[in-house]
PDB file of C-alpha atoms in Angstrom:
ATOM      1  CA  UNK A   1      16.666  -4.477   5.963  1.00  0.00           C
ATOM      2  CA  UNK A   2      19.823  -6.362   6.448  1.00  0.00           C
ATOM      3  CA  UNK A   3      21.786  -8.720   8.892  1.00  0.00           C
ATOM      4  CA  UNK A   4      25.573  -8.026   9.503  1.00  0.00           C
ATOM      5  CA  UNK A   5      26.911 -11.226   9.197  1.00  0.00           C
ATOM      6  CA  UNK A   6      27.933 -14.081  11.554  1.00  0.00           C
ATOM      7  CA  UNK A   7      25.383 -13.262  13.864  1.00  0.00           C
ATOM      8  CA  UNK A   8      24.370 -15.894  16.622  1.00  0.00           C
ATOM      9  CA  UNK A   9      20.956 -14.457  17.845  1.00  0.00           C
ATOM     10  CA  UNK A  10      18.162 -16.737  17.137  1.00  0.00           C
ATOM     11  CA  UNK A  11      15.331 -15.227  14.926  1.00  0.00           C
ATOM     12  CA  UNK A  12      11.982 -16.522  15.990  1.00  0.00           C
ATOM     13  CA  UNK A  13       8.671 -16.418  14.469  1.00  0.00           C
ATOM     14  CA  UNK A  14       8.194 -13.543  16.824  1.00  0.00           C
ATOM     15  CA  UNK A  15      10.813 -11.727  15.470  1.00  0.00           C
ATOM     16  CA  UNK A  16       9.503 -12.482  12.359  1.00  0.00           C
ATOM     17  CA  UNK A  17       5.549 -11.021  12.737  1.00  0.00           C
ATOM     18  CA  UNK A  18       7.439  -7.977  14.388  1.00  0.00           C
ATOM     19  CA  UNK A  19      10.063  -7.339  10.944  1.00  0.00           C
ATOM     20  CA  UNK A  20       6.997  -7.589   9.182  1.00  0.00           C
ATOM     21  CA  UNK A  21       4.712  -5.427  10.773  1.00  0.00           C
ATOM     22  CA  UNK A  22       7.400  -3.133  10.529  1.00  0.00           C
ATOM     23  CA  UNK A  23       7.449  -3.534   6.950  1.00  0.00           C
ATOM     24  CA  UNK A  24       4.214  -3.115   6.069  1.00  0.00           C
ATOM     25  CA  UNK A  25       3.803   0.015   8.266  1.00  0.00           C
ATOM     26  CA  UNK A  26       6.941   1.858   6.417  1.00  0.00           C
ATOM     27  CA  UNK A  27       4.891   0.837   3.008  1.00  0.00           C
ATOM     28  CA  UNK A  28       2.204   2.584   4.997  1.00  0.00           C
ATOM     29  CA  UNK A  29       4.120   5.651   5.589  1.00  0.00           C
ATOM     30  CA  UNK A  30       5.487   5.853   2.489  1.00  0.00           C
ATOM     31  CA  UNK A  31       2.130   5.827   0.581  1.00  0.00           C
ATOM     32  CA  UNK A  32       0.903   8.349   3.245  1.00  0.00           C
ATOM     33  CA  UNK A  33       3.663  10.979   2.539  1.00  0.00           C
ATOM     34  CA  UNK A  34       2.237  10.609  -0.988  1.00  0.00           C
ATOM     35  CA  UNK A  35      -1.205  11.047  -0.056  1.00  0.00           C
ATOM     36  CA  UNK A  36      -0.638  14.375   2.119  1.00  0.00           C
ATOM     37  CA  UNK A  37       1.604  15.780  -0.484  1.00  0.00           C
ATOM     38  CA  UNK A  38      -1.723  15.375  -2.997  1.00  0.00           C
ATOM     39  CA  UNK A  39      -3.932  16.429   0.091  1.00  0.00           C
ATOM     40  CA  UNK A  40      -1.624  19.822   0.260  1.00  0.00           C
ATOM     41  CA  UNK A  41      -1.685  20.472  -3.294  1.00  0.00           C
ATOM     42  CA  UNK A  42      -5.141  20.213  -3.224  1.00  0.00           C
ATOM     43  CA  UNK A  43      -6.212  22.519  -0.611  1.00  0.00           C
ATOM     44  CA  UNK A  44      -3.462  25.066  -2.631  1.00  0.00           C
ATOM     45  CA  UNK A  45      -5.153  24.532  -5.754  1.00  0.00           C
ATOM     46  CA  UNK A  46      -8.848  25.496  -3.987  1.00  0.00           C
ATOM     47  CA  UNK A  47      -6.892  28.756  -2.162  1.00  0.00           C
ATOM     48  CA  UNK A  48      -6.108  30.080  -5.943  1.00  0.00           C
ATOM     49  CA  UNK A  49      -9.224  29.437  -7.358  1.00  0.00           C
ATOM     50  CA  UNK A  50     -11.081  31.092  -4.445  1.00  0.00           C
ATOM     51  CA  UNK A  51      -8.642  33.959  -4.310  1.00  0.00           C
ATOM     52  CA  UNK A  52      -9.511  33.920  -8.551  1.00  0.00           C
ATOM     53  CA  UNK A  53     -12.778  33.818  -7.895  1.00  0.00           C
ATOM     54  CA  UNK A  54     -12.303  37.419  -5.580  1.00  0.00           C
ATOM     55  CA  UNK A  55     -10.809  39.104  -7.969  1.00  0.00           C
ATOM     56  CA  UNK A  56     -13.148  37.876 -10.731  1.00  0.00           C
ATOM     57  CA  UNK A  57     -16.158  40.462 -11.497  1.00  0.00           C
ATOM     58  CA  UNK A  58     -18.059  37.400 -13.427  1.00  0.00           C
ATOM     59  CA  UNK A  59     -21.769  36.769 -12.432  1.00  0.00           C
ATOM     60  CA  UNK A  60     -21.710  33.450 -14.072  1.00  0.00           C
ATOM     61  CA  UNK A  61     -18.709  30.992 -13.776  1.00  0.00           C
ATOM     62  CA  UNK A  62     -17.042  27.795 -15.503  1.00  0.00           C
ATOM     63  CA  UNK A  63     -17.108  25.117 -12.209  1.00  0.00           C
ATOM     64  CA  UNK A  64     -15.257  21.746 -12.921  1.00  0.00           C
ATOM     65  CA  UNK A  65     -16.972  18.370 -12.469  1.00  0.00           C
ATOM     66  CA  UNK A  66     -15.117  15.779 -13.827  1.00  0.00           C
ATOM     67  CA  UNK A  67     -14.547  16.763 -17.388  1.00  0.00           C
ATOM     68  CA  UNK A  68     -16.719  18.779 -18.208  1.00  0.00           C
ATOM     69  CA  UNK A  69     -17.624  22.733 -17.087  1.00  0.00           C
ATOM     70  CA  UNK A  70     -21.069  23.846 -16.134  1.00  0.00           C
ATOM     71  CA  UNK A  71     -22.249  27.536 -16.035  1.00  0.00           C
ATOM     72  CA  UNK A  72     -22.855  28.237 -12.225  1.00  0.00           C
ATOM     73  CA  UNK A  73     -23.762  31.283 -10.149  1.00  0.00           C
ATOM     74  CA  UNK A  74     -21.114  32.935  -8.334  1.00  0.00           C
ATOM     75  CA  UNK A  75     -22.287  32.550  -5.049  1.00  0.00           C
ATOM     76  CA  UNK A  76     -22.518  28.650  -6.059  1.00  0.00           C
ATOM     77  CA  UNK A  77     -19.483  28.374  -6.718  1.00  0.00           C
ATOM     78  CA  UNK A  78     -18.384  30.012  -3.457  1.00  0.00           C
ATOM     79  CA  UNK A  79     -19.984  27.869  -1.602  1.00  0.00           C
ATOM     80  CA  UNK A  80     -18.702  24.899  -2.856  1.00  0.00           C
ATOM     81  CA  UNK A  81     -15.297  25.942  -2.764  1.00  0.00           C
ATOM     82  CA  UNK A  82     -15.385  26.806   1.055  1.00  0.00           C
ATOM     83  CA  UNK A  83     -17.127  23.313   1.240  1.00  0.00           C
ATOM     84  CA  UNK A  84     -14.288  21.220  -0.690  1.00  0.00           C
ATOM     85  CA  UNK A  85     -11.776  22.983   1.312  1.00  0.00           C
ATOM     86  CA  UNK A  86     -13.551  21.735   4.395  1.00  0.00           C
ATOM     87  CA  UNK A  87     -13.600  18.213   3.162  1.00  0.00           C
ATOM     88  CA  UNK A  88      -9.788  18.543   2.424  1.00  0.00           C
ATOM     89  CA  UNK A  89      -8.579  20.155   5.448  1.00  0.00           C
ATOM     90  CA  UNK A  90     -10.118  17.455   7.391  1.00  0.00           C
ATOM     91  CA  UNK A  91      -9.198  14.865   4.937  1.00  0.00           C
ATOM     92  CA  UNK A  92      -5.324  16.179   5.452  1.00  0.00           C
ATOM     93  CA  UNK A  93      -5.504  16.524   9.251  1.00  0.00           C
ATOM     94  CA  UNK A  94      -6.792  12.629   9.684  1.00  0.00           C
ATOM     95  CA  UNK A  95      -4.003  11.806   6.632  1.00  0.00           C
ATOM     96  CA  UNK A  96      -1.231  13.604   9.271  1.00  0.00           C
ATOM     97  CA  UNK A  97      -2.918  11.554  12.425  1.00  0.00           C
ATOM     98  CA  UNK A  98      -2.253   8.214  10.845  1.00  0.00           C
ATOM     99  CA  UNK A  99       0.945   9.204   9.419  1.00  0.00           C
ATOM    100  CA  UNK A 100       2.159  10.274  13.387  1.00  0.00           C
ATOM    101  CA  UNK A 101       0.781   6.871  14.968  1.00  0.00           C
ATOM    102  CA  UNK A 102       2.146   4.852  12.259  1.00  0.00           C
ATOM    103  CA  UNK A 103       5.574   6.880  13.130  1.00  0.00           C
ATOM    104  CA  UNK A 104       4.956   5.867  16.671  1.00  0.00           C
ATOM    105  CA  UNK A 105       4.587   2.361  16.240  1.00  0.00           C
ATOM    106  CA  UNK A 106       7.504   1.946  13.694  1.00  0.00           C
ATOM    107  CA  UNK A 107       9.591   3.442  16.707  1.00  0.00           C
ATOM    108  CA  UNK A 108       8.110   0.851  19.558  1.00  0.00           C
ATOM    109  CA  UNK A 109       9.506  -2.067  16.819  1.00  0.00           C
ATOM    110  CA  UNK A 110      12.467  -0.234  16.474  1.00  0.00           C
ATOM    111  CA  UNK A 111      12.879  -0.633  20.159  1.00  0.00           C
ATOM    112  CA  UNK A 112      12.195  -3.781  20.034  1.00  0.00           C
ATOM    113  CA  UNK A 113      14.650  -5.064  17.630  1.00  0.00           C
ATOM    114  CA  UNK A 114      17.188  -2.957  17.566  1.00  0.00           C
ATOM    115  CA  UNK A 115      17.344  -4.312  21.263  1.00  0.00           C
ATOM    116  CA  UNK A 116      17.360  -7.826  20.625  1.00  0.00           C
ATOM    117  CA  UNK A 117      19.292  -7.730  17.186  1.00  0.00           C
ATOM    118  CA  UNK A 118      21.699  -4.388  17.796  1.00  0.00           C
ATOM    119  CA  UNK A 119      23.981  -4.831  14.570  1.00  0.00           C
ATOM    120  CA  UNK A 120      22.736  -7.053  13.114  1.00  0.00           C
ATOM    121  CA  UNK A 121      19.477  -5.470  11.651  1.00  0.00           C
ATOM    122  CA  UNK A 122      19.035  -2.518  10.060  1.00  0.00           C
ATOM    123  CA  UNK A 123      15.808  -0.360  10.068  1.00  0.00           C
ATOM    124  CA  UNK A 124      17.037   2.632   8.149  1.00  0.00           C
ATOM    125  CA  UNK A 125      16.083   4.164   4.886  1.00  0.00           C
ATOM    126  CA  UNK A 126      18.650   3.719   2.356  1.00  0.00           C
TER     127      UNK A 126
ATOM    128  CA  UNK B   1      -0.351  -5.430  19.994  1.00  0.00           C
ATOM    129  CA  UNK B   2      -2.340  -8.507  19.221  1.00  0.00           C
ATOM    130  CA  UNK B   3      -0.397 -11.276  17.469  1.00  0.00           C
ATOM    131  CA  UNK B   4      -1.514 -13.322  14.683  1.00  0.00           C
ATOM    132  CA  UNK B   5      -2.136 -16.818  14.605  1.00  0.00           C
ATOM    133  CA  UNK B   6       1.124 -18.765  14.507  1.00  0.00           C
ATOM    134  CA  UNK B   7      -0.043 -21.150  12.216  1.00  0.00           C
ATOM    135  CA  UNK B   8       0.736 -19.892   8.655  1.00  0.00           C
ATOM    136  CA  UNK B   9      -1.494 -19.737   5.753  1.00  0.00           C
ATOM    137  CA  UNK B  10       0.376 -22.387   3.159  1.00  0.00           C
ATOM    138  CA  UNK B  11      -0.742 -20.039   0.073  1.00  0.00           C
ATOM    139  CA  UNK B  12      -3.333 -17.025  -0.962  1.00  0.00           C
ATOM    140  CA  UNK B  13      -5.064 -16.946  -4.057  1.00  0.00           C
ATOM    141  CA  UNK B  14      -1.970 -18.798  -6.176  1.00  0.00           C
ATOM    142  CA  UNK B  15       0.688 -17.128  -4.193  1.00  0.00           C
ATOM    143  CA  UNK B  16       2.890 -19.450  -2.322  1.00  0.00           C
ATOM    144  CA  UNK B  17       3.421 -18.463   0.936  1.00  0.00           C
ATOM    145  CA  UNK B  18       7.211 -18.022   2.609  1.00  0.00           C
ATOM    146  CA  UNK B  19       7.695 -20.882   5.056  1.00  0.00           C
ATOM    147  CA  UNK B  20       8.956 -19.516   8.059  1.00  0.00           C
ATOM    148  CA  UNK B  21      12.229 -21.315   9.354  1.00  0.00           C
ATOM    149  CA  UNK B  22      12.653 -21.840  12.718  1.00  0.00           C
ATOM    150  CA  UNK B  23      16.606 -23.562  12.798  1.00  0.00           C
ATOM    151  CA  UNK B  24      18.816 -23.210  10.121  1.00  0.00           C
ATOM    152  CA  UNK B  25      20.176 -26.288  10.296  1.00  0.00           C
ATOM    153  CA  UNK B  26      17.420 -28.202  10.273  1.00  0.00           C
ATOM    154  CA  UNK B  27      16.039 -26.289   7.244  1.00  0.00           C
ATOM    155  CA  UNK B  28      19.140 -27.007   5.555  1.00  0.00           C
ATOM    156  CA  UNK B  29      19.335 -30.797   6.727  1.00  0.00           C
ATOM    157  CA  UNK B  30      15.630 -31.218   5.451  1.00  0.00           C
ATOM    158  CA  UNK B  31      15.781 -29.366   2.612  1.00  0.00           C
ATOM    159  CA  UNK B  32      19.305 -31.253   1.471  1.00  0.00           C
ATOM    160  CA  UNK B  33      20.191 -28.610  -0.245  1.00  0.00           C
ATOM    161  CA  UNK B  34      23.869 -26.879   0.061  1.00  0.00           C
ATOM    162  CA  UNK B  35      24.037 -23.366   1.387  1.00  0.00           C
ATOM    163  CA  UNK B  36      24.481 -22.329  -2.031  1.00  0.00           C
ATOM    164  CA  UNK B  37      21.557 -23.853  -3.630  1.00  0.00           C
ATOM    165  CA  UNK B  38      19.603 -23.117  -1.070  1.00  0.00           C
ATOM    166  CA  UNK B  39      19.885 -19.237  -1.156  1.00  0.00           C
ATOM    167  CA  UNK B  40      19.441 -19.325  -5.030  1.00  0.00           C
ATOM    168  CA  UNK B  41      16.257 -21.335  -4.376  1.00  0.00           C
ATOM    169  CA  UNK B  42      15.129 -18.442  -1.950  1.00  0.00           C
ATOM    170  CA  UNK B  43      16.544 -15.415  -4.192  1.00  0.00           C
ATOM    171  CA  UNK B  44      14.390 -16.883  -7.313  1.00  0.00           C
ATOM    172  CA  UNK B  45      11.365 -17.182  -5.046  1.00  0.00           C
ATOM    173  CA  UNK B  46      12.125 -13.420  -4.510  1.00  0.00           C
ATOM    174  CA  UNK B  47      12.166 -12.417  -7.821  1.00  0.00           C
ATOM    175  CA  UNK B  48       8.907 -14.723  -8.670  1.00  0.00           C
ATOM    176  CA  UNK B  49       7.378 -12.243  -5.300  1.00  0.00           C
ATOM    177  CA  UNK B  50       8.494  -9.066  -6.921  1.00  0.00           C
ATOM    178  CA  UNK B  51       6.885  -9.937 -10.564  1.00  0.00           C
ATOM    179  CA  UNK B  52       3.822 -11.067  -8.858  1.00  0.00           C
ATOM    180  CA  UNK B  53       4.200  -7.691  -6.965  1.00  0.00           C
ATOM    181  CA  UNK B  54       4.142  -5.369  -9.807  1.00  0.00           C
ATOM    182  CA  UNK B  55       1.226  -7.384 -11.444  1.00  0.00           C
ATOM    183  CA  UNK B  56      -0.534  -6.349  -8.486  1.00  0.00           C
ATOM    184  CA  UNK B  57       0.713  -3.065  -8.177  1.00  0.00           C
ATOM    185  CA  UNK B  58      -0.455  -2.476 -12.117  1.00  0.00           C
ATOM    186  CA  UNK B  59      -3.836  -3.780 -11.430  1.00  0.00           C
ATOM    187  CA  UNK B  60      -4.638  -1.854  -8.348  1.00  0.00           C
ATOM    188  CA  UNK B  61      -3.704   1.314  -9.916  1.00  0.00           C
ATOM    189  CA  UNK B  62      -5.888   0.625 -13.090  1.00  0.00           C
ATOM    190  CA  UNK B  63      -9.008  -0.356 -10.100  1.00  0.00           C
ATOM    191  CA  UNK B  64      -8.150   3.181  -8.419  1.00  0.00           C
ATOM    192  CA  UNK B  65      -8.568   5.087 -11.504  1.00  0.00           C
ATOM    193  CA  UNK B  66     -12.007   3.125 -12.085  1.00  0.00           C
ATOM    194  CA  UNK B  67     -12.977   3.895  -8.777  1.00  0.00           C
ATOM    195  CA  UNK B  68     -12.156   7.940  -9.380  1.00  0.00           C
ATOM    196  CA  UNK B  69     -13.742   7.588 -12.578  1.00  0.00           C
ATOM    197  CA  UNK B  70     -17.243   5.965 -10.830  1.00  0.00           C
ATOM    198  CA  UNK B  71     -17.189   8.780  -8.295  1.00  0.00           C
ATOM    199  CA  UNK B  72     -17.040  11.789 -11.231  1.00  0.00           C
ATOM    200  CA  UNK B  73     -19.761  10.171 -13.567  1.00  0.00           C
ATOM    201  CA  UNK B  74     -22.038   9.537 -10.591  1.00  0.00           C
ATOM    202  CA  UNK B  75     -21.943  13.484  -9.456  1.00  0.00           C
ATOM    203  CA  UNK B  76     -22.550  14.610 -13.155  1.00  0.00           C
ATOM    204  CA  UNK B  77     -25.485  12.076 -13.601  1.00  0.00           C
ATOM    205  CA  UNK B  78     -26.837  13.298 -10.412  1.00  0.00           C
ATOM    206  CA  UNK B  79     -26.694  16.622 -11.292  1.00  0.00           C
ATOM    207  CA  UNK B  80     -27.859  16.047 -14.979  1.00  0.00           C
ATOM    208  CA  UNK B  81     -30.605  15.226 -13.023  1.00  0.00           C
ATOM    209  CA  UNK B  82     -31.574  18.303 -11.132  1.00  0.00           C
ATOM    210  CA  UNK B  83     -31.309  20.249 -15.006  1.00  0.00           C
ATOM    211  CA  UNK B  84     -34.504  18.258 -16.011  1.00  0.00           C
ATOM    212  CA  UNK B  85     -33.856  15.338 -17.555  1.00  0.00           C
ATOM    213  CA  UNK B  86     -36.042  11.718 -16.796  1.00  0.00           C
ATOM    214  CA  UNK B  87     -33.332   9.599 -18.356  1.00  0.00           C
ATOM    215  CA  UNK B  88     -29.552   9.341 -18.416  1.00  0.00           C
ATOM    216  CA  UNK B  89     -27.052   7.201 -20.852  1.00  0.00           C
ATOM    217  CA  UNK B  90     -24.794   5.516 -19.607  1.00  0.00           C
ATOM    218  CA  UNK B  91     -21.663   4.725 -21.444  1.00  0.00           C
ATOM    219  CA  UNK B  92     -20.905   0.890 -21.098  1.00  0.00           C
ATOM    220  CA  UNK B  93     -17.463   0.823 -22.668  1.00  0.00           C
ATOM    221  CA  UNK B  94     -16.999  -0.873 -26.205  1.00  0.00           C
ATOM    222  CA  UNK B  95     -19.053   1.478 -28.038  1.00  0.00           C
ATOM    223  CA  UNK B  96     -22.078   0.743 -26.435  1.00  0.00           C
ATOM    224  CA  UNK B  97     -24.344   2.981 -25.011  1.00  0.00           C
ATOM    225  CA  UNK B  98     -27.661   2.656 -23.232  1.00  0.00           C
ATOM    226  CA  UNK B  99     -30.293   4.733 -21.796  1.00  0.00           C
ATOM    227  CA  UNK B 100     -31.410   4.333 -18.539  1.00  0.00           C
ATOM    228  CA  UNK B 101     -34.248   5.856 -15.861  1.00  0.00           C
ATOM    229  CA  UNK B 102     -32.434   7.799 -13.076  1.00  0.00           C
ATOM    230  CA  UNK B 103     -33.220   5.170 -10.488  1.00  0.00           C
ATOM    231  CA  UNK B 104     -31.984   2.493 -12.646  1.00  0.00           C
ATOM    232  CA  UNK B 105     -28.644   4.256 -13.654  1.00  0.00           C
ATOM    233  CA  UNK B 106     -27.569   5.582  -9.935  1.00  0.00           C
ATOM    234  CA  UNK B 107     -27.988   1.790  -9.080  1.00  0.00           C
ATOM    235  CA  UNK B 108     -26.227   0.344 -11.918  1.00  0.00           C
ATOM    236  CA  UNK B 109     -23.634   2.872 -10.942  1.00  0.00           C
ATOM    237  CA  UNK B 110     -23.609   2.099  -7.056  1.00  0.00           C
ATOM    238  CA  UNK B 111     -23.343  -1.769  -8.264  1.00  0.00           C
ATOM    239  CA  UNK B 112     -20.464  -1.115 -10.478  1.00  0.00           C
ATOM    240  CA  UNK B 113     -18.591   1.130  -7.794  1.00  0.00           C
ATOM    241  CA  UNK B 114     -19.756  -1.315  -4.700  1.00  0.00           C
ATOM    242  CA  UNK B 115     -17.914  -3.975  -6.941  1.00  0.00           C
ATOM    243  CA  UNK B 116     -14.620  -2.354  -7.788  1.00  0.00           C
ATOM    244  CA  UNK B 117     -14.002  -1.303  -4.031  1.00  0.00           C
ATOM    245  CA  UNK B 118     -14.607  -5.310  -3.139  1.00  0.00           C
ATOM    246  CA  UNK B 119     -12.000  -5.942  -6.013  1.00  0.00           C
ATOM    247  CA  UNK B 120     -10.016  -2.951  -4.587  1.00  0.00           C
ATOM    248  CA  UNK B 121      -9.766  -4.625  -1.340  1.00  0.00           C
ATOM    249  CA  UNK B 122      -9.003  -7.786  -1.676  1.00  0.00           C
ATOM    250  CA  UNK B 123      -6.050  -6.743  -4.330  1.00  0.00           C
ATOM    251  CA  UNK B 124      -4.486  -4.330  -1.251  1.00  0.00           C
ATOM    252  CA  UNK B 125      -4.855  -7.589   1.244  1.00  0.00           C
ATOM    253  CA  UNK B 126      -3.143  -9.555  -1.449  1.00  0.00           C
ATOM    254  CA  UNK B 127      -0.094  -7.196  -1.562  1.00  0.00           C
ATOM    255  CA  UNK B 128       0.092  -7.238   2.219  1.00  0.00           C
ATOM    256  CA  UNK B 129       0.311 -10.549   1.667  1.00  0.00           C
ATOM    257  CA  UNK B 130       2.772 -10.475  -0.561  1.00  0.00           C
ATOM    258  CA  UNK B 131       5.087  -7.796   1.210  1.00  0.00           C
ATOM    259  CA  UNK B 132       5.368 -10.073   3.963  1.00  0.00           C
ATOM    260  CA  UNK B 133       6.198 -12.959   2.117  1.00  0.00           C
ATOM    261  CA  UNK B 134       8.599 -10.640   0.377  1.00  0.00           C
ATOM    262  CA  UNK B 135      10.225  -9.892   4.021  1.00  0.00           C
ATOM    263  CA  UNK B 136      10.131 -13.696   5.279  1.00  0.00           C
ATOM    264  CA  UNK B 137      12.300 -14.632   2.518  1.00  0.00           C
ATOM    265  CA  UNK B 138      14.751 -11.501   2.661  1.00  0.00           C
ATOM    266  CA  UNK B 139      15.258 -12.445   6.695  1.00  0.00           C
ATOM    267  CA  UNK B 140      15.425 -16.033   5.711  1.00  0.00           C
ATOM    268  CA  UNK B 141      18.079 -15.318   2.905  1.00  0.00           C
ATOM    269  CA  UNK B 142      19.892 -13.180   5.259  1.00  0.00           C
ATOM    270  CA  UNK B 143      20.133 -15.689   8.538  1.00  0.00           C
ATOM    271  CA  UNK B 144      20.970 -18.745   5.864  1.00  0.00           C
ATOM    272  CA  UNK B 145      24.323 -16.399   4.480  1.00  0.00           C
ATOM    273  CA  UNK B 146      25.088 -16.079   8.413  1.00  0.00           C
ATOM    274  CA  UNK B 147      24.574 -19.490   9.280  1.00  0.00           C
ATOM    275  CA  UNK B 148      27.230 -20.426   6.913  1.00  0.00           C
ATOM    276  CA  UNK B 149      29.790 -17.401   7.698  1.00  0.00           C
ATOM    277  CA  UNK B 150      29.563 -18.940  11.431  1.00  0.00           C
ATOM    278  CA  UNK B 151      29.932 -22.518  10.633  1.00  0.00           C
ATOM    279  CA  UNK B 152      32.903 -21.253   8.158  1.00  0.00           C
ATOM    280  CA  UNK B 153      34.217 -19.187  10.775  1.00  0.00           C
ATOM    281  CA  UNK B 154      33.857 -22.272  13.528  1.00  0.00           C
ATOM    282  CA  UNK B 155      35.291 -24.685  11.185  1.00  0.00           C
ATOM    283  CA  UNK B 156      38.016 -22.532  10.752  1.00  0.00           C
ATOM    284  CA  UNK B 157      38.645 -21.687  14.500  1.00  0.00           C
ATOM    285  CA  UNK B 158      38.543 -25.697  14.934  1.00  0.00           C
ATOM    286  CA  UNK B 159      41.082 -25.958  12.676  1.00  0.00           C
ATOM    287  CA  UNK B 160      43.324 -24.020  13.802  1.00  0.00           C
ATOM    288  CA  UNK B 161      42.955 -25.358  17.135  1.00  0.00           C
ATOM    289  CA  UNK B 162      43.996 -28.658  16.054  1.00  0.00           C
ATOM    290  CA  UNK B 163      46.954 -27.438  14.122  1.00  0.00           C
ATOM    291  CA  UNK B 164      48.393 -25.840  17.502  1.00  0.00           C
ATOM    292  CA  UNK B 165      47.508 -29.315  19.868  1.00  0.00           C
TER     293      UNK B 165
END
């Protein structure tokens, strides 16, 4: 963010709480774009092993937990496949909630100063 | 959208904090610095924020993977339990080991995890901190370099206004 120079408009402390909410909500966005894009991969990730798991003809199969693999029935490991893709899907839908209101609110402070500072701020990515 | 407090905190946990400035001029005046010193004073105090930063940045990542690494072990020890077992080890880092009833592991765990998400937070409030601190100074930099291309561009404008009388 940036002032053009030679600018007479006073800054106050206002101002000031309003650049840096601003700031610390495109931070926010930024690490939620981050998050979603793991969130995405995840839920992908649990589609090929349950589509693997389909095709399989294996009574007993290797499940992951943490690092190590335990034997587990089938119908186990079905079942807690469906379930982690439950707890992602919702997981991604609240990530893309916050993500839109945080959108929202970076636009209101856009508003805001781009109407008191016009030129003389910039709000943009680089 | 509430506001916070106008008074400033002065400094958080060894950071200072970014005064803000209300007129130029007086900063300047008070600070008796020149323009010039002035805005290498707040570009070093910049710098200082962005090492101070990256400390932070490094540790919260290193609390994060502790945090993912609590949440695994707890869901195998819990379901080492359901295969049979009355005890667990738990590994204690520094090649120690020690073995532990269920009950007593799953709350030595909890303890461990309970304490590295209080750590967790207060690092994350410390970077907000931080980024606005980081911000304060970049707006105060900014309005100090147009402070001076105005008075330039006045001094110059009187200037050539008494040339022409």
């Amino acid at each position: 963010m940036q002032q053009g120079g030679g600018s007479d408009t006073e800054v106050t402390w206002e101002d000031q709480q309003n650049i840096n909410k601003f700031g610390r909500l495109n931070n926010r966005f930024h690490e939620l774009e981050d998050e979603i894009k793991i969130a995405k991969e995840m839920n992908e990730n649990l589609e090929d092993a349950s589509n693997e798991l389909i095709l399989t003809d294996d009574e007993v199969v290797r499940f992951q937990i943490g690092e190590v693999f335990a034997h587990m029935p089938r119908e186990e490991v079905e079942s807690r496949i469906e379930q982690m893709k439950e707890v992602t899907s919702k997981n991604l839908e609240k990530l893309e909630e916050e993500k839109d209101s945080v959108l929202a609110q970076m636009a209101e402070l856009k508003r805001i100063l781009y109407g008191k500072f016009k030129d003389s701020i910039n709000l943009e990515e680089d | 959208m509430a506001s916070s407090s106008t008074s400033a905190v002065s400094e958080r946990r060894g950071i200072p904090a970014a005064a803000f400035v209300e007129d130029v001029q007086t900063y300047l005046t008070q600070s008796g610095l020149d323009v010039n010193s002035s805005l290498a004073f707040l570009q070093e105090r910049l710098q200082q924020y962005k090492l101070v930063e990256m400390k932070l940045l490094a540790q919260q990542r290193d609390l994060q993977a502790l945090i993912a690494d609590f949440e695994v072990s707890e869901g195998i020890y819990s379901r080492a339990r359901i295969e049979d077992t009355d005890s667990v080890c738990l590994w204690l880092g520094a090649n120690v080991m020690l073995e532990y009833s269920c009950d007593e592991a799953t709350n030595l765990l909890q303890k461990n995890l309970e304490n590295a998400k209080a750590s967790l937070e207060v690092l994350v409030d410390d970077l907000h901190f931080l980024r606005d601190q980081v911000t304060v100074t970049q707006v105060t930099i900014a309005r100090v370099y147009n402070w001076d291309v105005h008075q330039r561009r006045s001094k110059q404008a009187a200037a050539a206004a008494a040339k022409d009388s």
